[in-house]
GROMACS .gro file of C-alpha atoms in nm:
model
  386
    1ARG     CA    1  -3.442  -6.027   3.484
    2SER     CA    2  -3.448  -5.655   3.551
    3PRO     CA    3  -3.468  -5.430   3.246
    4ALA     CA    4  -3.145  -5.263   3.129
    5ARG     CA    5  -3.090  -4.918   3.264
    6ARG     CA    6  -3.073  -4.638   3.010
    7ALA     CA    7  -2.733  -4.468   3.021
    8GLU     CA    8  -2.748  -4.117   3.147
    9PRO     CA    9  -2.594  -3.855   2.917
   10THR     CA   10  -2.259  -3.731   3.041
   11SER     CA   11  -2.093  -3.391   3.002
   12THR     CA   12  -1.737  -3.270   3.046
   13PRO     CA   13  -1.705  -3.083   3.369
   14GLN     CA   14  -1.615  -2.716   3.322
   15ALA     CA   15  -1.284  -2.607   3.469
   16THR     CA   16  -1.325  -2.359   3.744
   17SER     CA   17  -1.074  -2.107   3.855
   18ALA     CA   18  -0.958  -2.098   4.207
   19PRO     CA   19  -1.097  -1.812   4.405
   20GLY     CA   20  -0.895  -1.495   4.337
   21ALA     CA   21  -0.710  -1.642   4.028
   22PRO     CA   22  -0.713  -1.442   3.700
   23PRO     CA   23  -0.938  -1.570   3.426
   24GLN     CA   24  -0.797  -1.799   3.151
   25GLY     CA   25  -0.802  -1.523   2.885
   26ALA     CA   26  -0.585  -1.301   3.100
   27LYS     CA   27  -0.327  -1.583   3.131
   28ARG     CA   28  -0.309  -1.617   2.755
   29ASP     CA   29  -0.260  -1.241   2.711
   30HIS     CA   30   0.024  -1.243   2.965
   31ALA     CA   31   0.197  -1.536   2.786
   32ASN     CA   32   0.171  -1.353   2.455
   33ASP     CA   33   0.322  -1.040   2.607
   34VAL     CA   34   0.617  -1.242   2.744
   35ALA     CA   35   0.670  -1.409   2.405
   36LEU     CA   36   0.669  -1.070   2.231
   37GLU     CA   37   0.928  -0.941   2.477
   38HIS     CA   38   1.148  -1.245   2.406
   39LEU     CA   39   1.109  -1.190   2.034
   40ALA     CA   40   1.207  -0.827   2.066
   41ALA     CA   41   1.513  -0.923   2.270
   42SER     CA   42   1.600  -1.197   2.020
   43GLY     CA   43   1.566  -0.951   1.737
   44GLU     CA   44   1.812  -0.717   1.902
   45SER     CA   45   2.051  -1.011   1.957
   46VAL     CA   46   2.016  -1.122   1.594
   47GLY     CA   47   2.079  -0.768   1.482
   48ARG     CA   48   2.394  -0.743   1.691
   49THR     CA   49   2.511  -1.083   1.562
   50TRP     CA   50   2.441  -0.976   1.205
   51MET     CA   51   2.640  -0.656   1.247
   52ALA     CA   52   2.927  -0.853   1.400
   53LEU     CA   53   2.923  -1.091   1.103
   54GLN     CA   54   2.928  -0.797   0.865
   55ARG     CA   55   3.231  -0.649   1.041
   56TRP     CA   56   3.404  -0.990   1.038
   57GLU     CA   57   3.334  -1.029   0.665
   58ALA     CA   58   3.475  -0.682   0.596
   59ARG     CA   59   3.793  -0.765   0.790
   60ARG     CA   60   3.821  -1.100   0.610
   61ALA     CA   61   3.785  -0.928   0.273
   62ARG     CA   62   4.056  -0.676   0.364
   63ARG     CA   63   4.288  -0.958   0.475
   64ALA     CA   64   4.215  -1.154   0.156
   65ALA     CA   65   4.292  -0.849  -0.057
   66LYS     CA   66   4.616  -0.789   0.132
   67SER     CA   67   4.703  -1.160   0.106
   68ALA     CA   68   4.641  -1.152  -0.270
   69GLU     CA   69   4.878  -0.857  -0.301
   70ASP     CA   70   5.145  -1.043  -0.099
   71HIS     CA   71   5.084  -1.386  -0.256
   72ALA     CA   72   5.398  -1.531  -0.412
   73LEU     CA   73   5.228  -1.578  -0.748
   74SER     CA   74   5.142  -1.206  -0.752
   75THR     CA   75   5.487  -1.085  -0.650
   76THR     CA   76   5.701  -1.331  -0.850
   77ASN     CA   77   5.760  -1.248  -1.215
   78LYS     CA   78   6.085  -1.430  -1.293
   79VAL     CA   79   6.231  -1.757  -1.169
   80VAL     CA   80   6.559  -1.922  -1.266
   81VAL     CA   81   6.614  -2.299  -1.254
   82PHE     CA   82   6.974  -2.416  -1.219
   83GLY     CA   83   6.993  -2.739  -1.418
   84GLY     CA   84   6.818  -2.866  -1.728
   85GLY     CA   85   6.780  -3.234  -1.642
   86SER     CA   86   6.448  -3.417  -1.607
   87PHE     CA   87   6.353  -3.267  -1.273
   88GLY     CA   88   6.467  -2.916  -1.363
   89THR     CA   89   6.261  -2.933  -1.681
   90ALA     CA   90   5.953  -3.059  -1.496
   91VAL     CA   91   5.979  -2.791  -1.224
   92ALA     CA   92   6.027  -2.515  -1.483
   93SER     CA   93   5.720  -2.633  -1.674
   94HIS     CA   94   5.509  -2.647  -1.359
   95LEU     CA   95   5.609  -2.294  -1.257
   96ALA     CA   96   5.519  -2.156  -1.600
   97TRP     CA   97   5.183  -2.334  -1.596
   98ASN     CA   98   5.106  -2.196  -1.250
   99LYS     CA   99   5.122  -1.832  -1.364
  100ALA     CA  100   5.064  -1.709  -1.716
  101GLY     CA  101   5.328  -1.456  -1.810
  102MET     CA  102   5.586  -1.570  -1.556
  103GLU     CA  103   5.937  -1.582  -1.701
  104VAL     CA  104   6.106  -1.914  -1.619
  105VAL     CA  105   6.471  -1.949  -1.729
  106LEU     CA  106   6.667  -2.274  -1.736
  107LEU     CA  107   7.039  -2.213  -1.676
  108VAL     CA  108   7.218  -2.500  -1.853
  109ARG     CA  109   7.561  -2.589  -1.998
  110ASP     CA  110   7.455  -2.746  -2.328
  111PRO     CA  111   7.389  -2.506  -2.622
  112ALA     CA  112   7.180  -2.781  -2.786
  113VAL     CA  113   6.938  -2.770  -2.492
  114VAL     CA  114   6.918  -2.391  -2.522
  115GLU     CA  115   6.832  -2.419  -2.890
  116GLY     CA  116   6.575  -2.693  -2.833
  117VAL     CA  117   6.398  -2.510  -2.550
  118ASN     CA  118   6.397  -2.168  -2.716
  119GLU     CA  119   6.311  -2.277  -3.071
  120GLN     CA  120   6.127  -2.610  -3.051
  121HIS     CA  121   5.991  -2.566  -2.696
  122CYS     CA  122   6.122  -2.900  -2.582
  123ASN     CA  123   6.429  -3.029  -2.402
  124PRO     CA  124   6.605  -3.250  -2.660
  125ARG     CA  125   6.792  -3.447  -2.392
  126TYR     CA  126   6.534  -3.502  -2.117
  127LEU     CA  127   6.158  -3.555  -2.133
  128SER     CA  128   6.191  -3.470  -2.502
  129HIS     CA  129   5.841  -3.593  -2.592
  130HIS     CA  130   5.683  -3.321  -2.375
  131ARG     CA  131   5.617  -2.975  -2.518
  132LEU     CA  132   5.724  -2.703  -2.274
  133PRO     CA  133   5.517  -2.392  -2.194
  134LEU     CA  134   5.607  -2.081  -2.393
  135GLY     CA  135   5.712  -1.909  -2.069
  136VAL     CA  136   6.011  -2.147  -2.032
  137THR     CA  137   6.335  -2.035  -2.197
  138ALA     CA  138   6.698  -2.145  -2.159
  139THR     CA  139   7.042  -1.985  -2.156
  140THR     CA  140   7.404  -2.067  -2.076
  141ASP     CA  141   7.464  -1.713  -1.944
  142ALA     CA  142   7.430  -1.694  -1.564
  143ALA     CA  143   7.415  -1.313  -1.552
  144GLU     CA  144   7.135  -1.308  -1.808
  145ALA     CA  145   6.941  -1.580  -1.627
  146LEU     CA  146   6.971  -1.418  -1.284
  147GLN     CA  147   6.900  -1.059  -1.381
  148GLY     CA  148   6.570  -0.959  -1.221
  149ALA     CA  149   6.506  -1.308  -1.079
  150ASP     CA  150   6.277  -1.332  -0.774
  151MET     CA  151   6.368  -1.690  -0.681
  152ALA     CA  152   6.606  -1.967  -0.791
  153PHE     CA  153   6.560  -2.343  -0.789
  154LEU     CA  154   6.873  -2.555  -0.754
  155VAL     CA  155   6.832  -2.886  -0.940
  156LEU     CA  156   7.192  -3.002  -0.992
  157PRO     CA  157   7.379  -3.313  -0.876
  158VAL     CA  158   7.489  -3.259  -0.516
  159GLN     CA  159   7.856  -3.326  -0.589
  160ARG     CA  160   7.861  -3.048  -0.854
  161THR     CA  161   7.672  -2.788  -0.653
  162ARG     CA  162   7.956  -2.620  -0.461
  163GLN     CA  163   8.171  -2.569  -0.771
  164PHE     CA  164   7.874  -2.444  -0.973
  165LEU     CA  165   7.766  -2.189  -0.711
  166ALA     CA  166   8.122  -2.067  -0.658
  167GLY     CA  167   8.151  -2.006  -1.032
  168ILE     CA  168   7.843  -1.781  -1.049
  169GLU     CA  169   7.859  -1.636  -0.697
  170GLY     CA  170   7.914  -1.283  -0.829
  171ASP     CA  171   7.588  -1.299  -1.027
  172ILE     CA  172   7.369  -1.420  -0.739
  173PRO     CA  173   7.210  -1.134  -0.538
  174GLU     CA  174   7.259  -1.178  -0.164
  175GLY     CA  175   6.888  -1.178  -0.087
  176LEU     CA  176   6.781  -1.411  -0.367
  177PRO     CA  177   6.597  -1.714  -0.219
  178LEU     CA  178   6.740  -2.050  -0.330
  179VAL     CA  179   6.527  -2.364  -0.324
  180ALA     CA  180   6.730  -2.687  -0.325
  181LEU     CA  181   6.568  -2.995  -0.478
  182SER     CA  182   6.862  -3.237  -0.514
  183LYS     CA  183   6.892  -3.513  -0.254
  184GLY     CA  184   7.226  -3.631  -0.123
  185LEU     CA  185   7.527  -3.562   0.099
  186GLU     CA  186   7.841  -3.389  -0.019
  187LEU     CA  187   8.144  -3.615  -0.016
  188GLY     CA  188   8.427  -3.497   0.207
  189THR     CA  189   8.212  -3.265   0.420
  190ASN     CA  190   7.904  -3.493   0.461
  191LEU     CA  191   7.692  -3.177   0.443
  192VAL     CA  192   7.332  -3.159   0.325
  193LEU     CA  193   7.265  -2.929   0.032
  194ALA     CA  194   7.127  -2.635   0.233
  195ASP     CA  195   7.452  -2.621   0.431
  196VAL     CA  196   7.659  -2.641   0.112
  197VAL     CA  197   7.469  -2.337  -0.019
  198ARG     CA  198   7.526  -2.142   0.302
  199GLN     CA  199   7.896  -2.228   0.312
  200THR     CA  200   7.942  -2.123  -0.050
  201LEU     CA  201   7.725  -1.811  -0.066
  202GLY     CA  202   7.712  -1.698   0.297
  203LYS     CA  203   7.484  -1.760   0.590
  204ARG     CA  204   7.245  -1.478   0.498
  205GLN     CA  205   7.141  -1.640   0.171
  206PRO     CA  206   6.773  -1.743   0.211
  207VAL     CA  207   6.749  -2.120   0.159
  208ALA     CA  208   6.464  -2.368   0.142
  209VAL     CA  209   6.454  -2.733   0.040
  210LEU     CA  210   6.184  -2.913  -0.155
  211SER     CA  211   6.153  -3.285  -0.097
  212GLY     CA  212   5.905  -3.568  -0.125
  213PRO     CA  213   5.802  -3.863  -0.342
  214THR     CA  214   5.823  -3.717  -0.692
  215PHE     CA  215   5.920  -3.852  -1.033
  216ALA     CA  216   5.982  -3.585  -1.295
  217SER     CA  217   5.796  -3.781  -1.563
  218GLU     CA  218   5.477  -3.784  -1.356
  219MET     CA  219   5.512  -3.424  -1.246
  220ILE     CA  220   5.533  -3.295  -1.604
  221GLU     CA  221   5.227  -3.509  -1.687
  222GLN     CA  222   5.042  -3.323  -1.409
  223ARG     CA  223   4.966  -3.633  -1.204
  224PRO     CA  224   4.871  -3.582  -0.836
  225THR     CA  225   5.183  -3.531  -0.625
  226ALA     CA  226   5.271  -3.420  -0.270
  227MET     CA  227   5.594  -3.251  -0.158
  228VAL     CA  228   5.732  -3.066   0.144
  229ALA     CA  229   5.884  -2.716   0.138
  230ALA     CA  230   6.115  -2.687   0.440
  231SER     CA  231   6.300  -2.379   0.561
  232ARG     CA  232   6.412  -2.226   0.887
  233ASP     CA  233   6.239  -1.914   0.756
  234LYS     CA  234   5.870  -2.003   0.772
  235ARG     CA  235   5.778  -1.712   0.543
  236LEU     CA  236   6.009  -1.850   0.273
  237ALA     CA  237   5.853  -2.198   0.306
  238LEU     CA  238   5.512  -2.034   0.263
  239ARG     CA  239   5.631  -1.847  -0.049
  240VAL     CA  240   5.755  -2.170  -0.205
  241GLN     CA  241   5.422  -2.334  -0.121
  242GLN     CA  242   5.225  -2.051  -0.281
  243LEU     CA  243   5.443  -2.051  -0.590
  244LEU     CA  244   5.416  -2.425  -0.656
  245ALA     CA  245   5.082  -2.541  -0.514
  246SER     CA  246   4.821  -2.631  -0.774
  247GLU     CA  247   4.521  -2.857  -0.821
  248TYR     CA  248   4.756  -3.153  -0.878
  249LEU     CA  249   5.056  -3.057  -0.662
  250ARG     CA  250   5.015  -3.036  -0.285
  251ILE     CA  251   5.292  -2.857  -0.096
  252ASN     CA  252   5.321  -2.897   0.281
  253THR     CA  253   5.543  -2.659   0.478
  254SER     CA  254   5.791  -2.737   0.755
  255ASP     CA  255   6.085  -2.584   0.939
  256ASP     CA  256   6.254  -2.924   0.979
  257VAL     CA  257   6.522  -2.881   0.713
  258VAL     CA  258   6.744  -3.152   0.862
  259GLY     CA  259   6.464  -3.410   0.857
  260ALA     CA  260   6.366  -3.335   0.498
  261GLU     CA  261   6.725  -3.342   0.368
  262ILE     CA  262   6.853  -3.645   0.562
  263CYS     CA  263   6.551  -3.855   0.464
  264GLY     CA  264   6.590  -3.747   0.102
  265ALA     CA  265   6.958  -3.838   0.101
  266LEU     CA  266   6.945  -4.170   0.284
  267LYS     CA  267   6.644  -4.311   0.101
  268ASN     CA  268   6.859  -4.316  -0.214
  269VAL     CA  269   7.108  -4.547  -0.041
  270LEU     CA  270   6.826  -4.767   0.086
  271ALA     CA  271   6.683  -4.784  -0.268
  272ILE     CA  272   7.011  -4.933  -0.392
  273ALA     CA  273   6.980  -5.204  -0.126
  274ALA     CA  274   6.617  -5.267  -0.229
  275GLY     CA  275   6.728  -5.295  -0.592
  276ILE     CA  276   6.993  -5.552  -0.500
  277VAL     CA  277   6.724  -5.765  -0.332
  278GLU     CA  278   6.516  -5.738  -0.649
  279GLY     CA  279   6.812  -5.819  -0.875
  280LEU     CA  280   6.898  -6.126  -0.669
  281GLU     CA  281   6.531  -6.236  -0.678
  282LEU     CA  282   6.521  -6.284  -0.302
  283GLY     CA  283   6.146  -6.235  -0.285
  284ASN     CA  284   5.890  -6.003  -0.131
  285ASN     CA  285   5.948  -6.114   0.228
  286SER     CA  286   6.312  -6.013   0.203
  287MET     CA  287   6.220  -5.684   0.038
  288ALA     CA  288   5.975  -5.590   0.312
  289ALA     CA  289   6.218  -5.686   0.588
  290LEU     CA  290   6.505  -5.493   0.434
  291VAL     CA  291   6.308  -5.174   0.369
  292ALA     CA  292   6.158  -5.181   0.719
  293GLN     CA  293   6.504  -5.219   0.870
  294GLY     CA  294   6.642  -4.945   0.646
  295MET     CA  295   6.363  -4.707   0.741
  296SER     CA  296   6.444  -4.764   1.107
  297GLU     CA  297   6.810  -4.686   1.039
  298ILE     CA  298   6.717  -4.362   0.863
  299ARG     CA  299   6.510  -4.267   1.167
  300TRP     CA  300   6.790  -4.352   1.413
  301LEU     CA  301   7.044  -4.134   1.235
  302ALA     CA  302   6.805  -3.851   1.143
  303GLU     CA  303   6.680  -3.811   1.500
  304LYS     CA  304   7.039  -3.806   1.629
  305MET     CA  305   7.103  -3.521   1.385
  306GLY     CA  306   6.799  -3.328   1.509
  307ALA     CA  307   6.516  -3.437   1.277
  308ARG     CA  308   6.159  -3.460   1.405
  309PRO     CA  309   5.964  -3.791   1.398
  310ALA     CA  310   5.670  -3.623   1.220
  311THR     CA  311   5.892  -3.543   0.922
  312LEU     CA  312   6.009  -3.904   0.899
  313ALA     CA  313   5.649  -4.025   0.897
  314GLY     CA  314   5.537  -3.786   0.620
  315PRO     CA  315   5.588  -3.741   0.245
  316ALA     CA  316   5.954  -3.640   0.281
  317GLY     CA  317   6.024  -3.951   0.488
  318VAL     CA  318   5.836  -4.275   0.448
  319GLY     CA  319   5.661  -4.143   0.134
  320ASP     CA  320   5.990  -4.088  -0.046
  321VAL     CA  321   6.124  -4.424   0.074
  322MET     CA  322   5.822  -4.610  -0.065
  323LEU     CA  323   5.846  -4.445  -0.407
  324THR     CA  324   6.222  -4.487  -0.445
  325CYS     CA  325   6.248  -4.842  -0.314
  326PHE     CA  326   5.948  -5.003  -0.482
  327VAL     CA  327   5.904  -4.832  -0.822
  328PRO     CA  328   6.119  -4.930  -1.124
  329LEU     CA  329   6.148  -4.565  -1.241
  330SER     CA  330   6.390  -4.498  -0.953
  331ARG     CA  331   6.749  -4.452  -1.077
  332ASN     CA  332   6.898  -4.568  -0.745
  333ARG     CA  333   6.682  -4.878  -0.735
  334THR     CA  334   6.788  -4.951  -1.094
  335VAL     CA  335   7.154  -4.935  -0.988
  336GLY     CA  336   7.081  -5.194  -0.719
  337VAL     CA  337   6.890  -5.422  -0.955
  338ARG     CA  338   7.176  -5.425  -1.203
  339LEU     CA  339   7.429  -5.485  -0.924
  340GLY     CA  340   7.221  -5.781  -0.809
  341GLN     CA  341   7.221  -5.916  -1.162
  342GLY     CA  342   7.601  -5.910  -1.174
  343GLU     CA  343   7.698  -5.585  -1.348
  344SER     CA  344   7.980  -5.369  -1.213
  345VAL     CA  345   7.932  -5.019  -1.073
  346GLU     CA  346   8.147  -4.876  -1.353
  347GLU     CA  347   7.933  -5.039  -1.623
  348ILE     CA  348   7.611  -4.919  -1.462
  349LEU     CA  349   7.711  -4.558  -1.403
  350GLY     CA  350   7.876  -4.532  -1.745
  351SER     CA  351   7.549  -4.621  -1.916
  352MET     CA  352   7.322  -4.382  -1.719
  353LYS     CA  353   7.219  -4.039  -1.851
  354GLU     CA  354   7.151  -3.897  -1.504
  355VAL     CA  355   7.319  -3.924  -1.165
  356ALA     CA  356   7.216  -4.182  -0.906
  357GLU     CA  357   7.280  -3.977  -0.591
  358GLY     CA  358   7.278  -4.281  -0.363
  359VAL     CA  359   7.616  -4.399  -0.494
  360PRO     CA  360   7.829  -4.110  -0.358
  361THR     CA  361   7.600  -4.062  -0.056
  362ALA     CA  362   7.662  -4.420   0.062
  363ALA     CA  363   8.024  -4.337   0.151
  364ALA     CA  364   7.912  -4.033   0.351
  365VAL     CA  365   7.664  -4.248   0.545
  366VAL     CA  366   7.948  -4.463   0.680
  367GLU     CA  367   8.121  -4.154   0.822
  368LEU     CA  368   7.799  -4.019   0.972
  369ALA     CA  369   7.730  -4.354   1.138
  370ARG     CA  370   8.071  -4.335   1.306
  371LYS     CA  371   8.030  -3.970   1.402
  372TYR     CA  372   7.689  -4.016   1.566
  373ARG     CA  373   7.764  -4.369   1.695
  374VAL     CA  374   7.464  -4.528   1.527
  375GLN     CA  375   7.452  -4.884   1.397
  376LEU     CA  376   7.329  -4.881   1.035
  377PRO     CA  377   7.386  -5.233   0.904
  378VAL     CA  378   7.178  -5.206   0.585
  379LEU     CA  379   7.286  -4.858   0.479
  380THR     CA  380   7.656  -4.913   0.548
  381ALA     CA  381   7.648  -5.251   0.372
  382VAL     CA  382   7.560  -5.065   0.050
  383ALA     CA  383   7.878  -4.858   0.082
  384TYR     CA  384   8.090  -5.171   0.126
  385ILE     CA  385   7.925  -5.337  -0.178
  386LEU     CA  386   7.995  -5.030  -0.391
   0.00000   0.00000   0.00000
């Protein structure tokens, strides 16, 4: 066997430059120079970007300052609420909580309510176990309530609204914005509340409506709630939003007044039907089928009247339907439940402290169905039962 060969030591071959090529050190120096040029250019770009950001921030700060000056909470010092029922009391309390020092006046008919609000800081007739903010006062004098007011909230039964407004028309400034919260149709004219206001006070009266799934008892307890402020004047809808929005109350804005009002009115009629199903103990299947059919009927009529589908799918539409049809706190649902259990309409209405707007609205729905040639079997059946 031949002896093993000793391995020869190896070495890494040295790289050699091609003839005429610059040495490796020169290449590195050139790369560094290029990098420095890029850095200098980047620095100039960063500087320009920084200056642009500074200018943008200055403009944003100026806009924010201007917006703060124009914000409804800054410019509104007095608000009047027409009506001292549950919802009027809850809205008044919320407004006073939203801005310390704001004067919120309830315009009511009952001297006992005035005394309770002004002296005991509670409404003795509605939500009496809740203490009201000190900024809420009450009066029976329309001129006193409206003097210096920046906005008014209309929280009265729909069927009383025209007569009430006509009686105090001389005290209402022409440019005073009115926000309507009641939900229903006026008997005889079949008008929504915004149109009743315009007919009574004139077309130049600024009007907005506030609608959505809201119980007064939960609002005054500051539970999370969502509503829609709708007006043909987008700036007015924004003012209402700014005045009411808080950490527990979300306010969306819209210019679809018809959609917000028609949904708010018709869901009360549908809630009576849902209550009847509950009172008759027909079961959950029947309830779901009836409410789904009723929601379709609301959509058919509302769209014929000019409402937008997006409104019907939002808080002022399906949201309000769900709350009113399925929750026992609903007055209209309660009317239906008691009807289903065999009580008469007269007995039911005679025992209620507050108005169930669906009862008078049901008759108006029948006329609207004829006018717009829409089949509304569930909603019109309520009118025939009543």
